[in-house]
Every structure is written in structure tokens, then in C-alpha cells.
mmCIF file of C-alpha atoms in Angstrom:
data_model
loop_
_atom_site.group_PDB
_atom_site.id
_atom_site.type_symbol
_atom_site.label_atom_id
_atom_site.label_comp_id
_atom_site.label_asym_id
_atom_site.label_seq_id
_atom_site.Cartn_x
_atom_site.Cartn_y
_atom_site.Cartn_z
ATOM 1 C CA MET A 9 38.930 -0.358 -15.780
ATOM 2 C CA ARG A 10 38.311 -2.860 -12.986
ATOM 3 C CA THR A 11 41.032 -3.865 -10.529
ATOM 4 C CA VAL A 12 42.238 -7.458 -10.129
ATOM 5 C CA GLY A 13 40.285 -7.672 -6.889
ATOM 6 C CA GLU A 14 37.104 -6.488 -8.569
ATOM 7 C CA LEU A 15 37.550 -8.990 -11.399
ATOM 8 C CA GLU A 16 38.058 -11.791 -8.914
ATOM 9 C CA GLU A 17 34.856 -10.765 -7.087
ATOM 10 C CA VAL A 18 32.892 -10.778 -10.342
ATOM 11 C CA LEU A 19 34.258 -14.157 -11.421
ATOM 12 C CA SER A 20 33.489 -15.627 -8.005
ATOM 13 C CA PHE A 21 29.787 -15.353 -8.885
ATOM 14 C CA LYS A 22 30.094 -17.347 -12.118
ATOM 15 C CA LYS A 23 29.444 -20.779 -10.615
ATOM 16 C CA TYR A 24 26.505 -19.373 -8.675
ATOM 17 C CA ILE A 25 24.707 -17.773 -11.643
ATOM 18 C CA ASP A 26 25.426 -20.783 -13.878
ATOM 19 C CA SER A 27 23.329 -22.874 -11.472
ATOM 20 C CA PHE A 28 20.148 -21.087 -12.594
ATOM 21 C CA SER A 29 17.978 -22.615 -15.322
ATOM 22 C CA PHE A 30 17.046 -19.233 -16.834
ATOM 23 C CA PRO A 31 18.998 -16.178 -18.045
ATOM 24 C CA VAL A 32 20.882 -14.298 -15.316
ATOM 25 C CA MET A 33 23.086 -11.225 -15.675
ATOM 26 C CA LEU A 34 25.511 -9.757 -13.164
ATOM 27 C CA VAL A 35 25.382 -5.967 -13.511
ATOM 28 C CA ASN A 36 26.613 -2.913 -11.653
ATOM 29 C CA SER A 37 24.754 0.213 -10.575
ATOM 30 C CA ARG A 38 25.565 1.843 -13.945
ATOM 31 C CA CYS A 39 23.733 -0.987 -15.762
ATOM 32 C CA ASP A 40 26.964 -2.435 -17.199
ATOM 33 C CA VAL A 41 26.795 -6.191 -17.835
ATOM 34 C CA LEU A 42 29.733 -7.776 -16.031
ATOM 35 C CA LEU A 43 28.884 -11.439 -16.422
ATOM 36 C CA LEU A 44 26.267 -13.691 -18.029
ATOM 37 C CA ASN A 45 25.381 -17.248 -17.110
ATOM 38 C CA ASP A 46 25.491 -19.934 -19.809
ATOM 39 C CA ILE A 47 21.779 -19.660 -20.657
ATOM 40 C CA ALA A 48 21.972 -15.860 -20.952
ATOM 41 C CA ARG A 49 24.957 -16.149 -23.294
ATOM 42 C CA GLU A 50 22.931 -18.482 -25.516
ATOM 43 C CA ARG A 51 19.861 -16.228 -25.394
ATOM 44 C CA PHE A 52 21.519 -12.839 -25.909
ATOM 45 C CA SER A 53 23.757 -12.537 -28.972
ATOM 46 C CA ASN A 54 25.733 -9.594 -27.613
ATOM 47 C CA GLY A 55 26.961 -10.085 -24.067
ATOM 48 C CA HIS A 56 28.744 -6.750 -23.736
ATOM 49 C CA GLY A 57 27.347 -3.325 -22.921
ATOM 50 C CA LYS A 58 24.403 -2.087 -20.898
ATOM 51 C CA CYS A 59 21.849 -4.582 -19.577
ATOM 52 C CA TYR A 60 18.987 -2.761 -21.307
ATOM 53 C CA THR A 61 20.775 -3.246 -24.638
ATOM 54 C CA VAL A 62 22.041 -6.783 -24.088
ATOM 55 C CA ALA A 63 18.797 -8.277 -22.764
ATOM 56 C CA HIS A 64 16.103 -6.019 -24.189
ATOM 57 C CA GLY A 65 17.533 -4.390 -27.306
ATOM 58 C CA PHE A 66 16.965 -0.810 -26.128
ATOM 59 C CA ASP A 67 19.360 2.025 -26.936
ATOM 60 C CA ARG A 68 18.486 3.828 -23.716
ATOM 61 C CA PRO A 69 17.505 2.741 -20.175
ATOM 62 C CA CYS A 70 14.324 0.689 -19.689
ATOM 63 C CA TRP A 71 12.805 3.299 -17.396
ATOM 64 C CA GLU A 72 13.041 5.895 -20.151
ATOM 65 C CA VAL A 73 11.336 3.556 -22.630
ATOM 66 C CA LEU A 74 8.740 1.779 -20.485
ATOM 67 C CA GLY A 75 8.380 3.913 -17.343
ATOM 68 C CA ARG A 76 9.970 4.205 -13.921
ATOM 69 C CA ASN A 77 9.020 0.705 -12.756
ATOM 70 C CA ALA A 78 10.542 -1.098 -15.758
ATOM 71 C CA CYS A 79 13.969 -1.726 -14.204
ATOM 72 C CA PRO A 80 14.160 -4.034 -11.144
ATOM 73 C CA ILE A 81 17.612 -2.703 -10.243
ATOM 74 C CA LYS A 82 16.385 0.893 -10.112
ATOM 75 C CA ARG A 83 13.405 -0.261 -8.046
ATOM 76 C CA LEU A 84 15.757 -1.905 -5.555
ATOM 77 C CA ALA A 85 17.785 1.290 -5.345
ATOM 78 C CA ARG A 86 14.575 3.174 -4.432
ATOM 79 C CA GLY A 87 13.829 0.697 -1.658
ATOM 80 C CA GLU A 88 11.007 -0.960 -3.600
ATOM 81 C CA GLU A 89 10.328 -4.552 -4.607
ATOM 82 C CA GLY A 90 12.972 -5.634 -7.140
ATOM 83 C CA CYS A 91 10.509 -6.967 -9.678
ATOM 84 C CA SER A 92 9.236 -5.716 -13.024
ATOM 85 C CA ILE A 93 6.360 -7.499 -14.760
ATOM 86 C CA ARG A 94 6.022 -7.053 -18.510
ATOM 87 C CA GLU A 95 3.707 -8.634 -21.073
ATOM 88 C CA ASP A 96 6.128 -11.372 -22.088
ATOM 89 C CA LYS A 97 8.527 -11.675 -19.163
ATOM 90 C CA ILE A 98 9.274 -10.992 -15.518
ATOM 91 C CA LEU A 99 12.516 -9.313 -14.456
ATOM 92 C CA ILE A 100 13.735 -9.955 -10.912
ATOM 93 C CA GLY A 101 16.616 -8.046 -9.351
ATOM 94 C CA GLY A 102 18.735 -8.928 -6.357
ATOM 95 C CA SER A 103 21.441 -6.940 -4.582
ATOM 96 C CA LEU A 104 24.791 -8.624 -3.903
ATOM 97 C CA GLY A 105 26.359 -5.638 -2.176
ATOM 98 C CA ASN A 106 29.299 -3.484 -3.284
ATOM 99 C CA GLY A 107 27.215 -2.048 -6.131
ATOM 100 C CA LEU A 108 26.651 -5.436 -7.778
ATOM 101 C CA TYR A 109 23.240 -6.799 -8.771
ATOM 102 C CA LEU A 110 21.697 -9.864 -10.341
ATOM 103 C CA GLU A 111 19.007 -9.440 -12.969
ATOM 104 C CA MET A 112 17.029 -12.594 -13.745
ATOM 105 C CA VAL A 113 14.868 -12.857 -16.852
ATOM 106 C CA LEU A 114 11.879 -15.195 -16.591
ATOM 107 C CA ASP A 115 9.651 -15.654 -19.606
ATOM 108 C CA GLY A 116 7.112 -18.041 -21.119
ATOM 109 C CA GLY A 117 5.419 -20.481 -18.771
ATOM 110 C CA ILE A 118 7.635 -19.603 -15.806
ATOM 111 C CA ALA A 119 6.631 -15.946 -15.951
ATOM 112 C CA GLU A 120 2.929 -16.776 -16.297
ATOM 113 C CA THR A 121 3.085 -19.166 -13.351
ATOM 114 C CA LEU A 122 4.821 -16.603 -11.139
ATOM 115 C CA VAL A 123 2.307 -13.909 -12.064
ATOM 116 C CA ASN A 124 -0.549 -16.243 -11.159
ATOM 117 C CA LEU A 125 1.079 -17.200 -7.849
ATOM 118 C CA LYS A 126 1.766 -13.567 -6.996
ATOM 119 C CA ASP A 127 -1.834 -12.691 -7.798
ATOM 120 C CA LEU A 128 -3.143 -15.507 -5.615
ATOM 121 C CA ALA A 129 -0.981 -14.343 -2.722
ATOM 122 C CA GLU A 130 -2.193 -10.750 -2.972
ATOM 123 C CA ARG A 131 -5.889 -11.109 -3.791
ATOM 124 C CA ASP A 132 -8.949 -11.955 -1.755
ATOM 125 C CA SER A 133 -10.358 -15.130 -3.297
ATOM 126 C CA LEU A 134 -14.011 -14.056 -2.917
ATOM 127 C CA THR A 135 -14.001 -10.471 -4.207
ATOM 128 C CA GLY A 136 -10.804 -10.344 -6.250
ATOM 129 C CA LEU A 137 -9.741 -7.186 -4.394
ATOM 130 C CA TYR A 138 -6.355 -6.903 -2.721
ATOM 131 C CA ASN A 139 -6.172 -8.723 0.606
ATOM 132 C CA ARG A 140 -5.204 -7.277 3.970
ATOM 133 C CA ARG A 141 -1.523 -8.204 3.645
ATOM 134 C CA LYS A 142 -1.172 -6.432 0.298
ATOM 135 C CA MET A 143 -3.190 -3.494 1.644
ATOM 136 C CA ALA A 144 -0.676 -3.058 4.473
ATOM 137 C CA GLU A 145 2.222 -3.127 2.000
ATOM 138 C CA ILE A 146 0.659 -0.474 -0.254
ATOM 139 C CA LEU A 147 -0.482 1.758 2.598
ATOM 140 C CA ASP A 148 2.936 1.632 4.234
ATOM 141 C CA PHE A 149 4.522 2.771 0.955
ATOM 142 C CA GLU A 150 2.021 5.622 0.551
ATOM 143 C CA LEU A 151 2.613 6.769 4.143
ATOM 144 C CA LYS A 152 6.329 7.066 3.400
ATOM 145 C CA LYS A 153 5.458 9.485 0.587
ATOM 146 C CA VAL A 154 3.348 11.524 3.021
ATOM 147 C CA LYS A 155 6.245 11.757 5.492
ATOM 148 C CA ARG A 156 8.897 12.518 2.872
ATOM 149 C CA TYR A 157 7.090 14.711 0.353
ATOM 150 C CA GLY A 158 4.007 15.923 2.208
ATOM 151 C CA CYS A 159 1.639 14.267 -0.298
ATOM 152 C CA ASP A 160 -2.074 14.044 0.407
ATOM 153 C CA LEU A 161 -3.354 10.592 1.338
ATOM 154 C CA SER A 162 -6.769 9.531 2.608
ATOM 155 C CA VAL A 163 -8.421 6.223 3.432
ATOM 156 C CA ILE A 164 -12.035 5.086 3.541
ATOM 157 C CA PHE A 165 -13.154 2.328 5.903
ATOM 158 C CA LEU A 166 -16.393 0.665 4.777
ATOM 159 C CA ASP A 167 -18.565 -1.758 6.733
ATOM 160 C CA MET A 168 -21.803 -3.350 5.518
ATOM 161 C CA ASP A 169 -24.813 -2.568 7.715
ATOM 162 C CA ASN A 170 -26.816 -5.490 9.155
ATOM 163 C CA PHE A 171 -24.797 -8.027 7.186
ATOM 164 C CA LYS A 172 -25.534 -10.781 9.716
ATOM 165 C CA VAL A 173 -29.228 -10.445 8.862
ATOM 166 C CA ILE A 174 -28.440 -11.219 5.213
ATOM 167 C CA ASN A 175 -26.523 -14.363 6.137
ATOM 168 C CA ASP A 176 -29.154 -15.496 8.638
ATOM 169 C CA THR A 177 -32.095 -14.794 6.327
ATOM 170 C CA PHE A 178 -30.826 -15.760 2.895
ATOM 171 C CA GLY A 179 -27.831 -17.970 3.693
ATOM 172 C CA HIS A 180 -24.073 -17.591 3.418
ATOM 173 C CA SER A 181 -24.091 -18.119 -0.351
ATOM 174 C CA ALA A 182 -26.262 -15.028 -0.702
ATOM 175 C CA GLY A 183 -23.929 -13.204 1.656
ATOM 176 C CA ASP A 184 -20.961 -14.126 -0.552
ATOM 177 C CA LEU A 185 -22.796 -12.824 -3.625
ATOM 178 C CA VAL A 186 -23.455 -9.544 -1.825
ATOM 179 C CA LEU A 187 -19.782 -9.170 -0.865
ATOM 180 C CA ARG A 188 -18.686 -9.826 -4.446
ATOM 181 C CA LYS A 189 -21.180 -7.250 -5.729
ATOM 182 C CA VAL A 190 -20.127 -4.647 -3.166
ATOM 183 C CA GLY A 191 -16.476 -5.291 -4.017
ATOM 184 C CA SER A 192 -17.275 -4.645 -7.685
ATOM 185 C CA ILE A 193 -19.129 -1.434 -6.822
ATOM 186 C CA VAL A 194 -16.197 -0.165 -4.780
ATOM 187 C CA GLN A 195 -13.783 -0.907 -7.630
ATOM 188 C CA GLU A 196 -16.053 0.747 -10.210
ATOM 189 C CA ASN A 197 -16.311 3.973 -8.235
ATOM 190 C CA ILE A 198 -12.642 4.730 -7.618
ATOM 191 C CA ARG A 199 -9.799 5.918 -9.855
ATOM 192 C CA GLU A 200 -7.128 3.675 -11.347
ATOM 193 C CA THR A 201 -4.644 5.172 -8.896
ATOM 194 C CA ASP A 202 -6.809 4.262 -5.879
ATOM 195 C CA VAL A 203 -6.610 0.843 -4.256
ATOM 196 C CA ALA A 204 -9.575 -1.181 -2.987
ATOM 197 C CA CYS A 205 -9.006 -3.959 -0.442
ATOM 198 C CA ARG A 206 -11.123 -6.413 1.457
ATOM 199 C CA TYR A 207 -10.126 -5.777 5.056
ATOM 200 C CA GLY A 208 -11.987 -8.756 6.475
ATOM 201 C CA GLY A 209 -15.534 -10.138 6.773
ATOM 202 C CA GLU A 210 -17.885 -7.455 5.472
ATOM 203 C CA GLU A 211 -15.280 -4.670 5.808
ATOM 204 C CA PHE A 212 -13.486 -2.926 2.949
ATOM 205 C CA LEU A 213 -10.752 -0.328 2.887
ATOM 206 C CA VAL A 214 -9.924 2.113 0.074
ATOM 207 C CA ILE A 215 -6.539 3.844 -0.231
ATOM 208 C CA LEU A 216 -6.674 7.182 -2.071
ATOM 209 C CA PRO A 217 -3.243 8.679 -2.893
ATOM 210 C CA GLU A 218 -3.056 12.393 -3.731
ATOM 211 C CA THR A 219 -6.517 12.889 -2.207
ATOM 212 C CA ASP A 220 -7.505 15.124 0.720
ATOM 213 C CA ALA A 221 -10.273 14.364 3.204
ATOM 214 C CA GLU A 222 -12.893 16.321 1.266
ATOM 215 C CA GLY A 223 -12.165 14.409 -1.935
ATOM 216 C CA ALA A 224 -12.217 11.087 -0.106
ATOM 217 C CA TYR A 225 -15.544 11.967 1.515
ATOM 218 C CA LYS A 226 -17.071 12.489 -1.932
ATOM 219 C CA VAL A 227 -15.785 9.095 -3.090
ATOM 220 C CA ALA A 228 -17.167 7.406 0.032
ATOM 221 C CA GLU A 229 -20.582 8.962 -0.553
ATOM 222 C CA LYS A 230 -20.535 7.856 -4.178
ATOM 223 C CA ILE A 231 -19.844 4.264 -3.107
ATOM 224 C CA ARG A 232 -22.423 4.374 -0.305
ATOM 225 C CA LYS A 233 -25.182 5.624 -2.601
ATOM 226 C CA ALA A 234 -24.345 3.010 -5.263
ATOM 227 C CA VAL A 235 -24.559 0.203 -2.695
ATOM 228 C CA GLY A 236 -27.858 1.639 -1.443
ATOM 229 C CA ARG A 237 -29.436 0.997 -4.833
ATOM 230 C CA ILE A 238 -29.047 -2.790 -4.419
ATOM 231 C CA CYS A 239 -31.662 -5.087 -2.896
ATOM 232 C CA VAL A 240 -31.604 -8.779 -1.939
ATOM 233 C CA ASP A 241 -35.239 -9.736 -2.474
ATOM 234 C CA SER A 242 -36.900 -6.897 -0.570
ATOM 235 C CA PHE A 243 -33.929 -6.327 1.761
ATOM 236 C CA GLY A 244 -32.123 -3.101 0.918
ATOM 237 C CA LEU A 245 -28.349 -2.954 1.316
ATOM 238 C CA SER A 246 -26.438 -0.142 2.985
ATOM 239 C CA LEU A 247 -23.034 0.518 4.448
ATOM 240 C CA SER A 248 -21.389 2.911 6.865
ATOM 241 C CA ALA A 249 -18.169 4.690 5.922
ATOM 242 C CA GLY A 250 -15.385 6.365 7.846
ATOM 243 C CA VAL A 251 -12.995 8.798 6.156
ATOM 244 C CA THR A 252 -9.719 10.228 7.398
ATOM 245 C CA GLN A 253 -6.667 11.944 5.953
ATOM 246 C CA ALA A 254 -3.120 10.892 6.828
ATOM 247 C CA THR A 255 -0.692 13.141 8.681
ATOM 248 C CA LYS A 256 3.090 12.962 8.777
ATOM 249 C CA GLU A 257 2.861 11.533 12.285
ATOM 250 C CA ASP A 258 0.614 8.624 11.285
ATOM 251 C CA THR A 259 1.638 4.999 11.259
ATOM 252 C CA LEU A 260 -0.260 2.325 9.385
ATOM 253 C CA ASN A 261 -2.063 1.357 12.599
ATOM 254 C CA THR A 262 -3.001 4.881 13.712
ATOM 255 C CA LEU A 263 -4.381 5.761 10.280
ATOM 256 C CA ILE A 264 -6.533 2.634 10.032
ATOM 257 C CA GLU A 265 -7.701 2.958 13.641
ATOM 258 C CA ARG A 266 -8.846 6.536 13.013
ATOM 259 C CA ALA A 267 -10.722 5.539 9.856
ATOM 260 C CA ASP A 268 -12.291 2.688 11.846
ATOM 261 C CA ARG A 269 -13.400 5.111 14.559
ATOM 262 C CA ALA A 270 -14.955 7.359 11.929
ATOM 263 C CA MET A 271 -16.847 4.366 10.555
ATOM 264 C CA TYR A 272 -18.195 3.521 14.039
ATOM 265 C CA MET A 273 -19.284 7.139 14.421
ATOM 266 C CA ALA A 274 -21.396 6.580 11.301
ATOM 267 C CA LYS A 275 -22.833 3.385 12.816
ATOM 268 C CA LYS A 276 -23.740 5.120 16.064
ATOM 269 C CA ALA A 277 -25.309 8.033 14.174
ATOM 270 C CA GLY A 278 -27.836 5.678 12.557
ATOM 271 C CA LYS A 279 -25.856 3.737 9.886
ATOM 272 C CA ASN A 280 -25.978 4.264 6.126
ATOM 273 C CA ARG A 281 -23.893 7.414 6.252
ATOM 274 C CA THR A 282 -20.314 8.700 6.028
ATOM 275 C CA CYS A 283 -18.395 10.344 8.861
ATOM 276 C CA LEU A 284 -15.122 12.233 8.622
ATOM 277 C CA LEU A 285 -12.546 12.219 11.410
#
């Protein structure tokens, strides 16, 4: 039973959520639906009960049906991005304080547009890999797991050897084709749980959760050897790789800097090799 003050607080949000042009629910931390905007009332036949029942027709929580990332409210509570992308809709959560949350349901063309915009903001336009901004976001999250749970985490820093020669000899269009091909090779030689990013220019970075330095070294060698089988005319491609494993004391910058130093060790040792630091 809610107090008069609590009811007044809930009702104070009515005008706000009615201003949205898509379904919005006001829910609490127990997933109880406290209020629906006009569009949500039209969309959902039953406006009372748990949000996973009202909006999605489930008899148990979304995260039990679809996995831990299915509920934007639970993601917010874990300190993650309050967004859940499904095949037919996007759910966006927002915290209002005092245990109250908004859950917005975007579907159809709106959802598709937002997915495309999000993808554009996170991907490198040339290779299709994650860009440096998204890489920093993912790596920061993985480092928190290292500090809190002691999980293994390694990174690989890759840099194409003699890439300027390719651009100068064959032109920048050829250089772009090489970068796209190398990006594809990197992606093809890592697990689904690993993350490949274009760090900048001819540099790539791979994030390997639950992987120690030895395992990451093997992945780096696999990528290096695959790239070494490619030629542009008679010009053979190669890259140098640096591998390092995260510690609980690492920050995003110290981890990347150490992987970068390992990569330069490989350069100084003659290129086309992998060094571990």
C-alpha cells in the first residue's frame, strides 16, 4: 500500500510521461507498473501488474526469459547502459530517483532508426569494427570486472608494418582495401566474446575477456600469420603485435600503453612478430 505522499509523487509524473509519442511506463524497483502514459494504455490491454507482464506478456521477469541484458531497469541497477535491444523493439530505462524508473518502448521504424544511429556512432566507417570511443567504453567495463572479481583480461595491440609504403606505392584506395581486409581477418580469428576495434590509422586493438596472456599470445600469432598470407601485387603484408594481461591496478590508459610498448618491442625486434609484456 502506497502512502498519500507516494501517490502524489507518482501522479506528478503523469503530465511528463504523457508528453511522449511512444509507450512509457512508470515502474518501481520491484517491476510493478505504477503509471502508464496514454499511448501505453492504448497499446497494452492490461495496465496493472508487473512490467514484464503488462508490456511483454511474460509470466516471469524478462531476464529469466531472454537473458540478463533483457531488462533496462536491471541494467541501470548494475551500473550499465539502460538499454535493451530486441528483434522488434528497443527498451530504454531511466532512473527518476527514490526507486522509480521510466521504461520506454520503441518499436517499428523508430527502433530501427535508433539501432542504425547507435551503430553509426560506435563503428569505424571503413572496417566496420568498433571505433576507439566504443573500445574505451568496453575496456573500462571489463577492467571493472578484473578489479572486482579477479577475472582474466588481455589485450592485443596490432600495427601494420610498412603501411606507408602501401599507400605511397599503390595509392590510398589500395591502403583502404588492405585495412578492410585486415579488419575482417582480425574479426574472423577471435571468439564471439572478444572485441575487435580499429584504434586509429593502421592500428587495431583486440579485447579478450576471460583470457590470460598466454591465450592472448596464441590469438595474436594466429592473426599475424593470417595477415602474412596476403599480398598486394608482389608486396607481402605483415603486422607487429603487442600482448599484455590486465592487473587489478591497471587503468584503461596504463593497459593500452603497456600493450603499445609490447607492440613497439616487436617493431624494434625486426617487425612481423608478437611480443608479450
